[in-house]
CSV table of C-alpha atoms and ligand atoms in Angstrom, one decimal:
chain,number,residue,atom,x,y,z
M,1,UNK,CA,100.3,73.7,137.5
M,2,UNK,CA,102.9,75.9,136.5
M,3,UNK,CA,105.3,78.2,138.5
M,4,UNK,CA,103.9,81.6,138.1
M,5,UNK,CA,106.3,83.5,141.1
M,6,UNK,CA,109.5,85.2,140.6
M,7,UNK,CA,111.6,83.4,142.7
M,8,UNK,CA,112.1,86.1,145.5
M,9,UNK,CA,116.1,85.5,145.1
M,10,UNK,CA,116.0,86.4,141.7
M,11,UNK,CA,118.2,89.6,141.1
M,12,UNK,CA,116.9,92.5,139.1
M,13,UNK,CA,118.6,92.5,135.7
M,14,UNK,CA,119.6,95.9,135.4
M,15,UNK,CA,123.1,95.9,133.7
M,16,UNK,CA,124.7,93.6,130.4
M,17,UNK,CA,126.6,91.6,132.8
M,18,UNK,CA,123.2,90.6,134.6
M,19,UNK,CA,121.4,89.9,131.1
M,20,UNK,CA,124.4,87.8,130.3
M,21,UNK,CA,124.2,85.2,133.0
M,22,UNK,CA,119.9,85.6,132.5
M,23,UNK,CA,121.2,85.0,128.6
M,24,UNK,CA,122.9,81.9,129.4
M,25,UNK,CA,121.2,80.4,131.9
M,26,UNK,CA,117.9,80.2,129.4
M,27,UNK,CA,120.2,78.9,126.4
M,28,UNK,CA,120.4,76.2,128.5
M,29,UNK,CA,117.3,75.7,130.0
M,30,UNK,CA,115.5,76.2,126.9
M,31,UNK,CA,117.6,73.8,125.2
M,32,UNK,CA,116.6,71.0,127.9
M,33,UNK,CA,113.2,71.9,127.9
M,34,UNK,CA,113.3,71.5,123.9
M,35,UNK,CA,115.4,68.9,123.1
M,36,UNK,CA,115.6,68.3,118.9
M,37,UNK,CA,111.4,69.2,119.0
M,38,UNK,CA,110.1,71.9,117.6
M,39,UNK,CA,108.9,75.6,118.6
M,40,UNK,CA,105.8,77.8,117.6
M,41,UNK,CA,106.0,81.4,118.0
M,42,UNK,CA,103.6,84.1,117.4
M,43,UNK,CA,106.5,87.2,116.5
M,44,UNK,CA,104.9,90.6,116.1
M,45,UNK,CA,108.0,92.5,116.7
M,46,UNK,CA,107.1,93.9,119.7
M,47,UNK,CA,109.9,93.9,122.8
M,48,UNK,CA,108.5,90.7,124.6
M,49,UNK,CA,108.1,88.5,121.4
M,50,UNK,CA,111.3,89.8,119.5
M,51,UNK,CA,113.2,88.9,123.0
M,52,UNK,CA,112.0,85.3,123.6
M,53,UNK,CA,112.7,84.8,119.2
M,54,UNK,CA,116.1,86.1,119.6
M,55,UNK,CA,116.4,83.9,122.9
M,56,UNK,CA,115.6,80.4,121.2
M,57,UNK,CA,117.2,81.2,117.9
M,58,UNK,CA,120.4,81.3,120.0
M,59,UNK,CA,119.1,78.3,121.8
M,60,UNK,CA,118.0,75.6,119.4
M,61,UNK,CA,118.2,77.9,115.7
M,62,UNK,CA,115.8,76.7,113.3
M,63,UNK,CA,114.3,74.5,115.7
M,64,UNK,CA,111.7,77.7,116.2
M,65,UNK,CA,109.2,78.5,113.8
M,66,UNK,CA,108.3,82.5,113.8
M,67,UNK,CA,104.7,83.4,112.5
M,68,UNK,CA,104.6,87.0,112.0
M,69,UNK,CA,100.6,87.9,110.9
M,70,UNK,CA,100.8,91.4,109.3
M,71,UNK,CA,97.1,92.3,110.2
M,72,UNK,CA,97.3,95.4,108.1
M,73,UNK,CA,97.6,98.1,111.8
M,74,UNK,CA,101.3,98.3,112.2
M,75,UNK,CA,103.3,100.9,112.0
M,76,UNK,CA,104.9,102.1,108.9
M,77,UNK,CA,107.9,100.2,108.4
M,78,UNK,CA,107.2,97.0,111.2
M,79,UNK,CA,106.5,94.0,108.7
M,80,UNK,CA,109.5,94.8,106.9
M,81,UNK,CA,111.7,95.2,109.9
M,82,UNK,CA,110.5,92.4,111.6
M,83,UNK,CA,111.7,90.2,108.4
M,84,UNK,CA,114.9,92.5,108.0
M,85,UNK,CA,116.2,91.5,111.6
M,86,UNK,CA,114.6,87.9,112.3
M,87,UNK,CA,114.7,86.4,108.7
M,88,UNK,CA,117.6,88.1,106.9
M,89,UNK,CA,120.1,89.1,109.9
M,90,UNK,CA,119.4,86.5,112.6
M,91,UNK,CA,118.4,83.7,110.0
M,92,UNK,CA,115.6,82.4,111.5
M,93,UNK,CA,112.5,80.4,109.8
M,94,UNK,CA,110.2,83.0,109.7
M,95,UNK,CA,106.5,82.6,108.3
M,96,UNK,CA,105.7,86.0,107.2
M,97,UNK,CA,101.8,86.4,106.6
M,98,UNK,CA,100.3,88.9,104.5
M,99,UNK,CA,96.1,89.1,106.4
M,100,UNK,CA,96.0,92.8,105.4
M,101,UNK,CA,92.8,92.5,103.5
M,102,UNK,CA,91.3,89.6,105.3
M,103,UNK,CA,91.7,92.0,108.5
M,104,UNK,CA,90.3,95.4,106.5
M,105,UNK,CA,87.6,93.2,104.7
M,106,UNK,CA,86.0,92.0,107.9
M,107,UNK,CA,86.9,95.5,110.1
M,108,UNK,CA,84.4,97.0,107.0
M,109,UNK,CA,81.8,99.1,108.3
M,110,UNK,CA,82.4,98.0,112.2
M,111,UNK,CA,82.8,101.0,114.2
M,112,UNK,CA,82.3,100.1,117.4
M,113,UNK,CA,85.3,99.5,118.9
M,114,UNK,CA,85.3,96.8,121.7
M,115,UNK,CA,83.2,94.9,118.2
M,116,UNK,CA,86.3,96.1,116.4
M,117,UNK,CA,88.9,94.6,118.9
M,118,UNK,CA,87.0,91.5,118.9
M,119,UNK,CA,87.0,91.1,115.2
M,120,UNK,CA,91.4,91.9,115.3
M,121,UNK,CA,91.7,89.2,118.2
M,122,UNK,CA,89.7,86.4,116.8
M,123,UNK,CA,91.0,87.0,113.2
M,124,UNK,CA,94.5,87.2,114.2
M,125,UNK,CA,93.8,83.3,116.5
M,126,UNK,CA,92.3,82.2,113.3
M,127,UNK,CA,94.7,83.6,111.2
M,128,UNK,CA,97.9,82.0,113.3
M,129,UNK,CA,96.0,78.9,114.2
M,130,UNK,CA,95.7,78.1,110.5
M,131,UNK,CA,99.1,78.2,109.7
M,132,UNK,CA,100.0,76.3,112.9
M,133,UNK,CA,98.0,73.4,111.5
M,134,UNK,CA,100.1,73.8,108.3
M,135,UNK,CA,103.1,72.8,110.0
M,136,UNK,CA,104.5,69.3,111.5
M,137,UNK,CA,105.7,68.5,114.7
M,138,UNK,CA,105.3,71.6,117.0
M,139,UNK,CA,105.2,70.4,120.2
M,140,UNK,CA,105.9,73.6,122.1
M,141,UNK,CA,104.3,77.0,121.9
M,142,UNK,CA,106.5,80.1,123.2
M,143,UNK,CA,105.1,83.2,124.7
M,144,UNK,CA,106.3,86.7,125.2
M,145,UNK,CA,104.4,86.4,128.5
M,146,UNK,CA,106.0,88.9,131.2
M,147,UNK,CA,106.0,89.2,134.8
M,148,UNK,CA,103.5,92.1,134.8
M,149,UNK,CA,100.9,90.0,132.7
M,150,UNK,CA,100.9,87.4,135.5
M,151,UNK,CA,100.5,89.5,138.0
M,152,UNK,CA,97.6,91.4,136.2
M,153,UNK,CA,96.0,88.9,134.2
M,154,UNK,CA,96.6,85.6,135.5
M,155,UNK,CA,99.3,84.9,132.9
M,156,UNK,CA,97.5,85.7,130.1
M,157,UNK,CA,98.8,88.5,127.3
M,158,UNK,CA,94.7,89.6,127.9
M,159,UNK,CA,95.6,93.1,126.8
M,160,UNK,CA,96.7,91.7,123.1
M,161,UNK,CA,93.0,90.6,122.8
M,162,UNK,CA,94.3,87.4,121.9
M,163,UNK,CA,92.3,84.5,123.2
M,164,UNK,CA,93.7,81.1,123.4
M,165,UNK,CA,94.4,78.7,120.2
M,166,UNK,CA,91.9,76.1,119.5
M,167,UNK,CA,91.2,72.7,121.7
M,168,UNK,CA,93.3,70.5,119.2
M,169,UNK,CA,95.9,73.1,118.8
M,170,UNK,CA,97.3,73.0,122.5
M,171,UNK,CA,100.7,73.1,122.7
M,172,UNK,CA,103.3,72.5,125.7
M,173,UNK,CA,104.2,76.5,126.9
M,174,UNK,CA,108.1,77.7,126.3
M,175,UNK,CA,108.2,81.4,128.5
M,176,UNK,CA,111.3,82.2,129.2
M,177,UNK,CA,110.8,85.9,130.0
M,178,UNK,CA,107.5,85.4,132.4
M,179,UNK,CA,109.4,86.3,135.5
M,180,UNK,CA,110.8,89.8,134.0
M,181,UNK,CA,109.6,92.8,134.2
M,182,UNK,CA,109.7,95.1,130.8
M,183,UNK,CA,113.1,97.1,131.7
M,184,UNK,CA,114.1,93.8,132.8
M,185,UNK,CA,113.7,92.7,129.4
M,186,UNK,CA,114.8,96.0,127.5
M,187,UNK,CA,118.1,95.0,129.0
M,188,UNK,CA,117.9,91.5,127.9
M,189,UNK,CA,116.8,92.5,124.4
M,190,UNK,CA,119.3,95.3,123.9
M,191,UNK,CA,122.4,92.7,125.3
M,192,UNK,CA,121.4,89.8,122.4
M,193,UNK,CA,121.8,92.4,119.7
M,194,UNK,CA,118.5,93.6,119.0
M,195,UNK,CA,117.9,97.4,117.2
M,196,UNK,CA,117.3,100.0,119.5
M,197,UNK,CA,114.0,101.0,118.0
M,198,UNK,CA,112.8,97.5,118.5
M,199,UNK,CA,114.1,97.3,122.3
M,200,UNK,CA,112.8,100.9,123.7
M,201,UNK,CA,109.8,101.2,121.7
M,202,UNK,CA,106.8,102.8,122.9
M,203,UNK,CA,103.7,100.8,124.0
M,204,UNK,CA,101.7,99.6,121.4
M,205,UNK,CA,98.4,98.3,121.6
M,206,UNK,CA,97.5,94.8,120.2
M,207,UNK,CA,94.7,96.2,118.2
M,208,UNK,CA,97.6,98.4,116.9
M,209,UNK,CA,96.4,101.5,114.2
M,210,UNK,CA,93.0,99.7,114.2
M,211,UNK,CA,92.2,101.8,117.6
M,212,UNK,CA,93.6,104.6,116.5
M,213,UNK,CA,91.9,105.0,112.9
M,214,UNK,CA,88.3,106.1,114.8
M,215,UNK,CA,85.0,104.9,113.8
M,216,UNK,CA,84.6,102.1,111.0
M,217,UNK,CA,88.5,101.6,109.6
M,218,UNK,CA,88.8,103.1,105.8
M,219,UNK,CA,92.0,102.3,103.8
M,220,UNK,CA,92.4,105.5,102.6
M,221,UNK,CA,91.8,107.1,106.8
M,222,UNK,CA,94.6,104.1,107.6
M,223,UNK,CA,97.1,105.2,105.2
M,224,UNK,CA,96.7,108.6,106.4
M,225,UNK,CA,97.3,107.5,110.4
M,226,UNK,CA,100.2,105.4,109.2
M,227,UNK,CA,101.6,108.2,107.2
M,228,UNK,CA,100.9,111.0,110.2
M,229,UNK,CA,102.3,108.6,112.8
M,230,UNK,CA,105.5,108.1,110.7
M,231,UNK,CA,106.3,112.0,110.2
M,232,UNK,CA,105.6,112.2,114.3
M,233,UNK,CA,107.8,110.0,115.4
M,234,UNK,CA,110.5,110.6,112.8
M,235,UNK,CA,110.1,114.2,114.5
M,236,UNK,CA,110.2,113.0,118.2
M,237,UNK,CA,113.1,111.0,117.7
M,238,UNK,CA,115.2,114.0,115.6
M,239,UNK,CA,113.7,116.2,118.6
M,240,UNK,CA,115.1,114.2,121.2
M,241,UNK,CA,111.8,113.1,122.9
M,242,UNK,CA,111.9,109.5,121.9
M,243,UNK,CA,112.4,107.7,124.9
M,244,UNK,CA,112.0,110.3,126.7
M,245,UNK,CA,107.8,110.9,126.1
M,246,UNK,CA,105.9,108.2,127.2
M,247,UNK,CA,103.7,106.8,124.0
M,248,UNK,CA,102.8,109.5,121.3
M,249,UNK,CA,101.0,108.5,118.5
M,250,UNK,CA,98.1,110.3,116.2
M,251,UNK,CA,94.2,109.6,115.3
M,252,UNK,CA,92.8,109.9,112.5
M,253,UNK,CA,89.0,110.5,113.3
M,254,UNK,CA,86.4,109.9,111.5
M,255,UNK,CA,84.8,113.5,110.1
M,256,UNK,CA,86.1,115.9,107.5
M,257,UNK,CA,86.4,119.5,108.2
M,258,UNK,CA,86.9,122.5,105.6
M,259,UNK,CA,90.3,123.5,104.2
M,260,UNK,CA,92.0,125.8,101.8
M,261,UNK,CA,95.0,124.9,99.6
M,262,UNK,CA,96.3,126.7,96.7
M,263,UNK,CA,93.4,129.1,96.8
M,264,UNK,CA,90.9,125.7,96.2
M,265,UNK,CA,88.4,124.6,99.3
M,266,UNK,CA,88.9,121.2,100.9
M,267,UNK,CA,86.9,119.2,102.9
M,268,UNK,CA,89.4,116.5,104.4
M,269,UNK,CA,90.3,114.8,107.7
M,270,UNK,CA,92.1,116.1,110.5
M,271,UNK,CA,94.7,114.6,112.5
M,272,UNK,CA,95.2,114.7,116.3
M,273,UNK,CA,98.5,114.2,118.2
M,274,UNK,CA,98.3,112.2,121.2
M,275,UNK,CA,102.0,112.5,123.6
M,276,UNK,CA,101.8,111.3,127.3
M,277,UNK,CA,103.2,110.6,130.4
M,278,UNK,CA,102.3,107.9,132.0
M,279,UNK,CA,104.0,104.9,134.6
M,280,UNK,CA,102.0,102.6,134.5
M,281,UNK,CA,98.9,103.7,132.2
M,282,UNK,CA,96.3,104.2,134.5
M,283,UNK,CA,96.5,107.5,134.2
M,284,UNK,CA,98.7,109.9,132.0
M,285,UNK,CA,99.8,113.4,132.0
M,286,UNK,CA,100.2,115.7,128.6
M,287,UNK,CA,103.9,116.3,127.4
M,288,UNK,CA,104.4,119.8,126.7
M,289,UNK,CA,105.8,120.0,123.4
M,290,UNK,CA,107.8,123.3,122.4
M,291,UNK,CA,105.6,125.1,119.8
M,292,UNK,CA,107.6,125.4,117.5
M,293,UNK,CA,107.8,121.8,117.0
M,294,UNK,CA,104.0,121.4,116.9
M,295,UNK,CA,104.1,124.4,113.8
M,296,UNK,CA,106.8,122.2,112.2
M,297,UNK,CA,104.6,118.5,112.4
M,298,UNK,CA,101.4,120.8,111.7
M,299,UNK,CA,103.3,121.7,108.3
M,300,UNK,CA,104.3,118.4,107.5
M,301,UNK,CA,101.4,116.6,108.3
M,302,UNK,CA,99.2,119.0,106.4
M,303,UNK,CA,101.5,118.9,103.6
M,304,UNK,CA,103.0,115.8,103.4
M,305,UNK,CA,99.4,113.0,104.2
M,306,UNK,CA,97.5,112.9,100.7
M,307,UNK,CA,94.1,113.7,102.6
M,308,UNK,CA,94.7,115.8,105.2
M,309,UNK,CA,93.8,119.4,106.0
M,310,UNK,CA,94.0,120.6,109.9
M,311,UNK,CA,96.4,119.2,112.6
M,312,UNK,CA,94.7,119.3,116.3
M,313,UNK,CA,96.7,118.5,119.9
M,314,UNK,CA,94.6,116.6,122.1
M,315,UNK,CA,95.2,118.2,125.6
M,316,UNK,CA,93.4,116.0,128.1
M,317,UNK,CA,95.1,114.3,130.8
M,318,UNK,CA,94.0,110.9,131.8
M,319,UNK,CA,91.3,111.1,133.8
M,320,UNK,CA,89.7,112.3,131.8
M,321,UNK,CA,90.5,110.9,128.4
M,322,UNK,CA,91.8,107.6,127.9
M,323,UNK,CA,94.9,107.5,126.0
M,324,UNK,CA,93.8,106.0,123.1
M,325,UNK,CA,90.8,107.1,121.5
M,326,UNK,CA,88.3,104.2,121.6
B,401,LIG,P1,93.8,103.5,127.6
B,401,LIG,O1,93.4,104.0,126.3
B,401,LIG,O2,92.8,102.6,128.3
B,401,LIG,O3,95.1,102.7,127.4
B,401,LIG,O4,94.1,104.7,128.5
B,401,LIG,C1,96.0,102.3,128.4
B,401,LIG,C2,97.2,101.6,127.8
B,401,LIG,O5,96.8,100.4,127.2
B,401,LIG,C3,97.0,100.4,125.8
B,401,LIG,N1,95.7,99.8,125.2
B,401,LIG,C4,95.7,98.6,124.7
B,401,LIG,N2,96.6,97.6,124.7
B,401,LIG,N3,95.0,96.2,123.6
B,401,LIG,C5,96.3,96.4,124.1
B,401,LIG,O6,97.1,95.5,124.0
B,401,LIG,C6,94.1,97.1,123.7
B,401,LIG,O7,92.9,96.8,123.3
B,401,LIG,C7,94.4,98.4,124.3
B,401,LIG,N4,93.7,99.5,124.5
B,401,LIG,C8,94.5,100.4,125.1
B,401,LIG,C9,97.1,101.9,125.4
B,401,LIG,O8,97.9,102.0,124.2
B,401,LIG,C10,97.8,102.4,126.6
B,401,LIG,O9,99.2,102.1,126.6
């Protein structure tokens, strides 16, 4: 049975010095754990997987395998940098998978979301467990589990929706971060070099856009989030409230409303903005963005997203709302 407590001696690692002694002390436990075998790991560029790649590519290089599944519901930009830092700056051995349409083709027409969820988290087991079975010689499997998902979830990443790999896929586990807590690993992340953007990035749900696209997930409706997402955060962090606003994100849902543009009726989607507060998700309060700001995504949005015609703010604290939107 594993250990699943944080030694109670263990100091908080809150400054680079700190994440350098965490930093070398796992080089070196990692490498004895490993030996010359090899290790599996599911990279989707998020804090905790990026940290535990970064981690064993210092400890035992291209010992580790990365399997990065593009699903088709990541942000704009996220495939590419997830190759850009892992594959082309850290050299690593990186398995980048393009599942966009195997994801879209079975989301077709589902619209209820926990159905939807299902569909991303089996598809995405399938999807890894297939190219596990391509390869030779994995004998370990490394997880971005944290501390938090222990103490929540009995050590599983449940909230990813990812269930466990197959009975003849069962791998030794390699967690090296499961006894850290997220700013814990923010530190440790930032300290081994990886990009800000990467290290203090917003929550992101492991159903990604596919929660966030409302209602049975079009192409057309997902390039549209994607596109709207971009032009928010682009404006947040020019605006100084990245970092500084919880999670803020938009929804494309899943009615058209009428429009006018050059003198010519539309009939197109909206777009709602989602910004809150929150500590530890269960509830969340609405960040009060300055007007003027909201005129300026408004115009962009509407202007910029083939598709779109109205811009909405979704004012609802949690209770009531949830913060996503299914
Ligand atoms: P809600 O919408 O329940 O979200 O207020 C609370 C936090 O959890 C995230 N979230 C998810 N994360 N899989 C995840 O990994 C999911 O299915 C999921 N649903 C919600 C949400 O982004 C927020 O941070």
């Amino acid at each position: 049975m594993a250990n699943n407590k944080r030694p109670e001696t263990m100091e908080r690692i809150t400054t680079p010095a700190l994440a350098r002694v965490f930093i070398d002390e796992q080089i070196t436990a990692l490498r004895e754990q490993i030996g010359d075998r090899k290790v599996l790991l599911a990279l989707s560029g998020g804090v905790d997987s990026s940290v535990v790649a970064a981690l064993l590519i210092k400890a035992v290089g291209k010992q580790l395998v990365c399997v990065h599944v593009n699903h088709g519901l990541l942000r704009q930009g996220e495939p590419e940098q997830v190759v850009e830092v892992f594959r082309n700056q850290m050299d690593a051995n990186l398995i980048y998978v393009d599942a966009v349409d195997r994801f879209l083709d079975k989301l077709a027409g589902v619209s209820d979301p926990e159905t939807k969820r299902k569909i991303i988290g089996k598809e995405f087991i399938d999807v890894f467990a297939e190219e596990a079975k391509k390869l030779e010689g994995i004998d370990f499997l490394a997880q971005g589990t944290i501390y938090p998902d222990i103490l929540e979830s009995d050590g599983v990443k449940a909230h990813h929706n990812v269930g466990g790999l197959p009975e003849d896929l069962q791998f030794e586990l390699v967690e090296p971060v499961k006894f850290l807590y997220k700013d814990e690993v923010r530190v440790v992340g930032k300290e081994l070099g990886l990009p800000d953007n990467m290290v203090y990035r917003q929550p992101f749900p492991g159903p990604g856009l596919g929660v966030r696209c409302v209602g049975a997930i079009t192409r057309d409706r997902l390039e549209a989030l994607r596109a709207s997402d971009a032009i928010l955060r682009e404006e947040f962090a020019k605006n100084g409230l990245e970092g500084k606003v919880w999670q803020y994100f938009t929804v494309v849902p899943d009615f058209k409303s009428t429009g006018i543009d050059h003198g010519k009726r539309t009939f197109d989607w909206p777009v709602i903005i989602r910004a809150v507060n929150s500590v530890d998700a269960t509830a969340a309060t609405i960040e009060e963005i300055p007007y003027p700001l909201l005129h300026h995504i408004t115009w962009r949005i509407t202007h910029e997203v083939p598709g779109v015609n109205r811009v909405l703010y979704d004012l609802t604290p949690k209770p009531t709302g949830t913060i996503e939107w299914e």
